[in-house]
Amino acid sequence: MKKHRFIFSKESKARMAEYGSENELNRKAAQSDEQAKRPQEAAKTTECVVPPAASAGTAPEPAVPEAAGPFAAVSRTDVGKMRANNEDSVIMGKRLFGVADGMGGHNGGEVASACVRDTLLTLLDDKEPDPKLLKRAIIEANRKVYLQQLDNTELSGMGTTVSVVWVHDVSMYVGHVGDSRVYRLRKGELNQITDDHSLVMEMARSGMITKEEARSHPMRNVITRAVGTNTEVDVDVLQVVREPGDVWLICSDGLHDMVEDDKLRELLLDRSIAKAADLLVKEALDAGGRDNVSLVIVRDAEGQG
Ligand code: CA
């Protein structure tokens, strides 16, 4: 099943109006001048280089952090069973971990997700974790992707989700745009930490449909926020206190669309994160592998004391 994403295109506006979601459009239109001006002000500086083709298969193995207390991370990315290309990028820094799920014609999705990965790692991974810095870096990544497609009609319409965790001494900072997800397994309970910026989940949050209906809704792949599709981006940044034993799962919809939360929990419980990562990818593929499957798992052994 080929995904169709509409990011405030004419189609999405028509659809959102149809579903009574004009408030979202109005809210975005009223966003602060500061954020709206930023892309133009900074337009002289760098662009991302077009990356090599995204690789399928297993991504780099665990980062070995030194500065933020003991934790370990693994990642996997797989092209899946239906797609020709892998448009996802995994983000595996020293303290910064996540996924970006690109979209757009030609190789635009790969370019967009890789651009965001590279921008965030460059701007953040050697810095002291800070929520404002995280937000600014995602806004800067948005600017780079947006400018790049202005210069290249083949990349027109490209964009990407991004969901990252940034490990600080006692806190986990979460940065998020789009419908990739951050989950946390704590004391056996799995919680989705991020809100999906998708049309169906906004409909579910407003009570128009149930979460169960959202899960099988034909428009469940329509996202309402993305990085790089517009001059501005609305970024969610959260701060969560770390607890020993927490397990964080950051994944693209190629995993969470194919595998129910209960199954994610079951596969994360009581095993090594490397084994869990393998089992999660296998589960998504066995369920049909309709999309690229990418995930990062971080196991936290640090707490407040
Ligand atoms: Ca996807």
Tab-separated table of C-alpha atoms and ligand atoms in Angstrom:
chain	number	residue	atom	x	y	z
A	1	MET	CA	0.000	0.000	0.000
A	2	LYS	CA	1.575	3.248	-1.146
A	3	LYS	CA	1.245	5.944	1.404
A	4	HIS	CA	-0.209	9.277	0.584
A	5	ARG	CA	0.681	12.193	2.747
A	6	PHE	CA	-0.855	15.611	2.414
A	7	ILE	CA	0.773	18.351	4.393
A	8	PHE	CA	-1.449	21.383	4.195
A	9	SER	CA	-1.727	20.918	0.478
A	10	LYS	CA	-4.970	21.887	-1.205
A	11	GLU	CA	-6.071	18.320	-0.727
A	12	SER	CA	-5.368	18.294	2.974
A	13	LYS	CA	-7.070	21.616	3.527
A	14	ALA	CA	-10.116	20.296	1.738
A	15	ARG	CA	-10.025	17.136	3.797
A	16	MET	CA	-9.456	18.894	7.071
A	17	ALA	CA	-12.285	21.312	6.310
A	18	GLU	CA	-14.432	18.333	5.512
A	19	TYR	CA	-13.627	16.903	8.892
A	20	GLY	CA	-14.087	20.164	10.707
A	21	SER	CA	-10.443	20.665	11.536
A	22	GLU	CA	-10.047	24.217	10.291
A	23	ASN	CA	-9.011	25.252	13.775
A	24	GLU	CA	-5.688	23.587	13.221
A	25	LEU	CA	-5.106	25.592	10.069
A	26	ASN	CA	-6.122	28.808	11.785
A	27	ARG	CA	-3.892	28.078	14.732
A	28	LYS	CA	-0.903	27.510	12.485
A	29	ALA	CA	-1.631	30.678	10.543
A	30	ALA	CA	-1.493	32.638	13.783
A	31	GLN	CA	1.856	31.284	14.937
A	32	SER	CA	4.432	33.717	16.195
A	33	ASP	CA	6.208	36.124	13.868
A	34	GLU	CA	9.508	35.056	15.294
A	35	GLN	CA	9.137	31.511	14.066
A	36	ALA	CA	7.716	32.574	10.716
A	37	LYS	CA	10.612	34.915	10.016
A	38	ARG	CA	13.380	32.570	10.988
A	39	PRO	CA	13.726	30.747	7.647
A	40	GLN	CA	14.145	33.953	5.671
A	41	GLU	CA	16.561	35.490	8.153
A	42	ALA	CA	18.840	32.517	8.102
A	43	ALA	CA	18.497	31.720	4.434
A	44	LYS	CA	22.127	32.432	3.544
A	45	THR	CA	23.703	29.558	5.402
A	46	THR	CA	24.197	25.903	4.713
A	47	GLU	CA	22.189	23.251	2.968
A	48	CYS	CA	22.219	19.552	3.486
A	49	VAL	CA	24.140	17.510	1.005
A	50	VAL	CA	22.086	14.916	-0.832
A	51	PRO	CA	22.918	11.714	1.024
A	52	PRO	CA	23.780	8.308	-0.365
A	53	ALA	CA	20.834	5.968	-0.728
A	54	ALA	CA	19.359	4.980	2.600
A	55	SER	CA	20.522	1.560	3.607
A	56	ALA	CA	18.250	-1.314	4.352
A	57	GLY	CA	19.061	-3.867	6.996
A	58	THR	CA	20.743	-3.347	10.305
A	59	ALA	CA	21.883	0.106	11.315
A	60	PRO	CA	24.980	0.894	13.407
A	61	GLU	CA	25.260	-0.925	16.686
A	62	PRO	CA	25.015	0.500	20.189
A	63	ALA	CA	26.268	3.946	20.950
A	64	VAL	CA	28.495	3.984	24.013
A	65	PRO	CA	27.664	7.104	25.957
A	66	GLU	CA	30.072	8.636	28.424
A	67	ALA	CA	28.429	11.658	29.935
A	68	ALA	CA	24.834	11.009	30.911
A	69	GLY	CA	24.816	8.003	33.170
A	70	PRO	CA	24.517	4.439	32.060
A	71	PHE	CA	22.196	3.639	29.238
A	72	ALA	CA	22.431	1.617	26.059
A	73	ALA	CA	20.828	1.962	22.652
A	74	VAL	CA	20.275	-0.168	19.576
A	75	SER	CA	18.643	0.616	16.257
A	76	ARG	CA	17.198	-1.243	13.317
A	77	THR	CA	15.857	-0.137	9.968
A	78	ASP	CA	14.324	-2.320	7.281
A	79	VAL	CA	12.866	-1.439	3.895
A	80	GLY	CA	9.885	-3.717	4.581
A	81	LYS	CA	8.154	-5.995	2.106
A	82	MET	CA	6.304	-3.582	-0.156
A	83	ARG	CA	8.499	-0.549	-0.739
A	84	ALA	CA	11.386	-0.209	-3.174
A	85	ASN	CA	13.219	2.390	-1.064
A	86	ASN	CA	13.839	3.018	2.572
A	87	GLU	CA	12.912	6.628	3.274
A	88	ASP	CA	13.449	6.360	7.022
A	89	SER	CA	16.612	7.511	8.766
A	90	VAL	CA	17.622	6.421	12.232
A	91	ILE	CA	19.382	8.873	14.531
A	92	MET	CA	22.059	7.266	16.681
A	93	GLY	CA	24.221	9.801	18.435
A	94	LYS	CA	26.040	9.717	21.756
A	95	ARG	CA	22.986	10.963	23.649
A	96	LEU	CA	20.510	11.715	20.867
A	97	PHE	CA	18.384	8.901	19.477
A	98	GLY	CA	15.396	8.720	17.192
A	99	VAL	CA	13.867	8.226	13.779
A	100	ALA	CA	12.867	10.410	10.838
A	101	ASP	CA	10.334	9.059	8.348
A	102	GLY	CA	10.634	10.856	5.033
A	103	MET	CA	8.066	11.362	2.329
A	104	GLY	CA	8.038	12.904	-1.131
A	105	GLY	CA	8.506	11.974	-4.756
A	106	HIS	CA	11.685	10.685	-6.405
A	107	ASN	CA	14.209	10.316	-3.591
A	108	GLY	CA	12.819	13.272	-1.647
A	109	GLY	CA	11.824	11.264	1.384
A	110	GLU	CA	15.304	9.863	1.810
A	111	VAL	CA	16.870	13.280	1.346
A	112	ALA	CA	14.543	14.913	3.864
A	113	SER	CA	14.946	12.325	6.602
A	114	ALA	CA	18.725	12.155	6.172
A	115	CYS	CA	18.954	15.950	6.223
A	116	VAL	CA	17.111	16.102	9.532
A	117	ARG	CA	19.224	13.294	10.982
A	118	ASP	CA	22.476	14.988	9.979
A	119	THR	CA	21.359	18.437	11.077
A	120	LEU	CA	20.285	17.285	14.534
A	121	LEU	CA	23.399	15.209	15.125
A	122	THR	CA	25.619	18.106	14.015
A	123	LEU	CA	23.841	20.725	16.085
A	124	LEU	CA	23.065	18.716	19.211
A	125	ASP	CA	25.071	15.619	19.864
A	126	ASP	CA	28.087	17.307	21.431
A	127	LYS	CA	26.012	19.856	23.325
A	128	GLU	CA	24.623	19.855	26.834
A	129	PRO	CA	21.039	18.667	26.427
A	130	ASP	CA	18.599	21.547	26.590
A	131	PRO	CA	14.949	21.654	25.528
A	132	LYS	CA	15.181	25.089	23.878
A	133	LEU	CA	18.208	23.996	21.897
A	134	LEU	CA	16.356	20.879	20.805
A	135	LYS	CA	13.443	22.930	19.526
A	136	ARG	CA	15.717	25.365	17.708
A	137	ALA	CA	17.599	22.528	16.029
A	138	ILE	CA	14.392	21.001	14.674
A	139	ILE	CA	13.336	24.436	13.386
A	140	GLU	CA	16.742	24.738	11.717
A	141	ALA	CA	16.348	21.280	10.172
A	142	ASN	CA	12.959	22.377	8.875
A	143	ARG	CA	14.576	25.393	7.244
A	144	LYS	CA	17.233	23.287	5.557
A	145	VAL	CA	14.801	20.769	4.112
A	146	TYR	CA	12.435	23.489	2.978
A	147	LEU	CA	15.158	25.511	1.240
A	148	GLN	CA	16.570	22.439	-0.420
A	149	GLN	CA	13.300	21.627	-2.128
A	150	LEU	CA	12.877	25.208	-3.290
A	151	ASP	CA	16.122	24.780	-5.230
A	152	ASN	CA	15.234	21.427	-6.753
A	153	THR	CA	11.870	20.707	-8.339
A	154	GLU	CA	12.519	16.950	-8.166
A	155	LEU	CA	12.452	17.262	-4.380
A	156	SER	CA	9.358	19.426	-4.326
A	157	GLY	CA	6.920	18.376	-1.619
A	158	MET	CA	9.420	16.404	0.409
A	159	GLY	CA	9.246	16.370	4.171
A	160	THR	CA	9.781	14.123	7.129
A	161	THR	CA	8.632	13.286	10.594
A	162	VAL	CA	11.114	13.401	13.427
A	163	SER	CA	10.943	11.913	16.901
A	164	VAL	CA	14.000	11.995	19.150
A	165	VAL	CA	14.994	11.544	22.766
A	166	TRP	CA	17.978	13.454	24.152
A	167	VAL	CA	19.417	11.971	27.340
A	168	HIS	CA	20.321	14.438	30.094
A	169	ASP	CA	21.450	13.800	33.675
A	170	VAL	CA	18.049	13.199	35.224
A	171	SER	CA	15.753	13.991	32.329
A	172	MET	CA	14.876	12.734	28.918
A	173	TYR	CA	14.025	15.516	26.479
A	174	VAL	CA	11.680	14.481	23.694
A	175	GLY	CA	11.400	16.362	20.398
A	176	HIS	CA	8.600	15.436	18.045
A	177	VAL	CA	6.868	16.362	14.781
A	178	GLY	CA	4.620	14.016	12.781
A	179	ASP	CA	3.403	10.479	13.324
A	180	SER	CA	6.501	8.603	14.363
A	181	ARG	CA	6.217	7.725	18.040
A	182	VAL	CA	8.097	7.707	21.320
A	183	TYR	CA	6.977	5.040	23.778
A	184	ARG	CA	8.229	4.404	27.295
A	185	LEU	CA	8.060	1.068	29.075
A	186	ARG	CA	8.187	1.715	32.844
A	187	LYS	CA	7.511	-0.967	35.443
A	188	GLY	CA	5.906	-3.170	32.827
A	189	GLU	CA	3.548	-0.511	31.500
A	190	LEU	CA	3.909	0.864	27.980
A	191	ASN	CA	2.884	4.466	27.362
A	192	GLN	CA	2.959	6.491	24.189
A	193	ILE	CA	4.741	9.685	25.196
A	194	THR	CA	4.142	11.634	21.981
A	195	ASP	CA	0.892	12.656	20.303
A	196	ASP	CA	0.564	11.688	16.641
A	197	HIS	CA	0.269	14.748	14.440
A	198	SER	CA	-2.077	12.933	12.127
A	199	LEU	CA	-5.525	13.760	10.871
A	200	VAL	CA	-7.138	10.668	12.354
A	201	MET	CA	-5.564	11.108	15.793
A	202	GLU	CA	-6.672	14.733	15.865
A	203	MET	CA	-10.147	13.475	15.019
A	204	ALA	CA	-9.827	10.916	17.817
A	205	ARG	CA	-8.600	13.520	20.318
A	206	SER	CA	-11.556	15.731	19.479
A	207	GLY	CA	-13.932	12.799	19.965
A	208	MET	CA	-15.050	12.530	16.334
A	209	ILE	CA	-13.861	8.925	16.057
A	210	THR	CA	-12.489	6.364	18.487
A	211	LYS	CA	-8.828	5.362	18.687
A	212	GLU	CA	-9.811	1.965	17.372
A	213	GLU	CA	-11.485	3.558	14.358
A	214	ALA	CA	-8.410	5.712	13.819
A	215	ARG	CA	-6.249	2.620	13.639
A	216	SER	CA	-8.006	1.262	10.563
A	217	HIS	CA	-9.144	4.561	9.062
A	218	PRO	CA	-8.315	4.927	5.328
A	219	MET	CA	-6.795	8.353	6.002
A	220	ARG	CA	-4.625	7.276	8.892
A	221	ASN	CA	-1.465	8.146	6.939
A	222	VAL	CA	-2.360	11.796	6.477
A	223	ILE	CA	-0.162	13.838	8.772
A	224	THR	CA	-0.846	17.375	9.901
A	225	ARG	CA	2.677	18.410	10.816
A	226	ALA	CA	5.978	17.619	9.148
A	227	VAL	CA	9.524	18.919	8.988
A	228	GLY	CA	10.503	20.703	5.789
A	229	THR	CA	7.174	21.093	4.033
A	230	ASN	CA	6.622	24.702	5.013
A	231	THR	CA	8.517	27.799	6.132
A	232	GLU	CA	7.576	27.091	9.704
A	233	VAL	CA	7.159	24.049	11.889
A	234	ASP	CA	5.341	23.547	15.171
A	235	VAL	CA	7.570	21.392	17.397
A	236	ASP	CA	6.519	19.436	20.487
A	237	VAL	CA	9.220	19.325	23.161
A	238	LEU	CA	8.667	17.365	26.356
A	239	GLN	CA	10.719	16.706	29.477
A	240	VAL	CA	10.366	13.401	31.289
A	241	VAL	CA	12.254	12.375	34.451
A	242	ARG	CA	14.415	9.304	33.889
A	243	GLU	CA	13.994	6.237	36.049
A	244	PRO	CA	16.258	3.214	36.232
A	245	GLY	CA	14.990	0.417	34.056
A	246	ASP	CA	12.965	2.610	31.704
A	247	VAL	CA	12.981	1.331	28.150
A	248	TRP	CA	12.337	3.875	25.407
A	249	LEU	CA	11.110	2.877	21.972
A	250	ILE	CA	11.227	5.421	19.155
A	251	CYS	CA	9.741	4.113	15.916
A	252	SER	CA	8.310	4.993	12.534
A	253	ASP	CA	4.731	4.104	11.605
A	254	GLY	CA	6.061	1.118	9.680
A	255	LEU	CA	6.251	-0.477	13.132
A	256	HIS	CA	3.356	1.002	15.111
A	257	ASP	CA	0.909	0.812	12.217
A	258	MET	CA	1.609	-2.920	11.836
A	259	VAL	CA	2.020	-3.964	15.473
A	260	GLU	CA	-0.456	-3.216	18.266
A	261	ASP	CA	0.769	-1.575	21.460
A	262	ASP	CA	0.138	-4.713	23.526
A	263	LYS	CA	2.452	-6.653	21.247
A	264	LEU	CA	5.101	-3.917	21.367
A	265	ARG	CA	5.007	-4.172	25.154
A	266	GLU	CA	5.234	-7.937	25.138
A	267	LEU	CA	8.261	-7.928	22.839
A	268	LEU	CA	10.068	-5.233	24.850
A	269	LEU	CA	9.605	-6.985	28.190
A	270	ASP	CA	12.216	-9.152	29.860
A	271	ARG	CA	14.796	-9.459	27.123
A	272	SER	CA	17.856	-7.662	25.824
A	273	ILE	CA	17.184	-4.567	23.747
A	274	ALA	CA	19.033	-6.120	20.800
A	275	LYS	CA	16.780	-9.165	20.895
A	276	ALA	CA	13.693	-6.992	21.334
A	277	ALA	CA	14.717	-4.899	18.325
A	278	ASP	CA	15.059	-7.982	16.144
A	279	LEU	CA	11.700	-9.347	17.278
A	280	LEU	CA	9.916	-6.041	16.695
A	281	VAL	CA	11.184	-5.779	13.116
A	282	LYS	CA	10.242	-9.392	12.488
A	283	GLU	CA	6.753	-8.798	13.865
A	284	ALA	CA	6.200	-5.822	11.535
A	285	LEU	CA	7.438	-7.810	8.544
A	286	ASP	CA	5.352	-10.853	9.447
A	287	ALA	CA	2.303	-8.590	9.708
A	288	GLY	CA	2.847	-7.507	6.106
A	289	GLY	CA	5.745	-5.050	6.193
A	290	ARG	CA	3.756	-2.499	4.215
A	291	ASP	CA	6.148	0.331	5.006
A	292	ASN	CA	9.738	0.946	5.997
A	293	VAL	CA	10.288	-0.199	9.586
A	294	SER	CA	12.655	1.763	11.792
A	295	LEU	CA	13.190	1.811	15.523
A	296	VAL	CA	15.601	2.755	18.241
A	297	ILE	CA	15.458	1.280	21.741
A	298	VAL	CA	17.174	2.972	24.678
A	299	ARG	CA	17.408	1.190	28.018
A	300	ASP	CA	17.947	3.545	30.911
A	301	ALA	CA	19.892	2.621	34.000
A	302	GLU	CA	20.084	6.183	35.319
A	303	GLY	CA	17.807	7.787	37.866
A	304	GLN	CA	17.546	10.906	39.937
A	305	GLY	CA	20.180	9.867	42.377
B	1	CA	CA	6.462	5.486	7.194
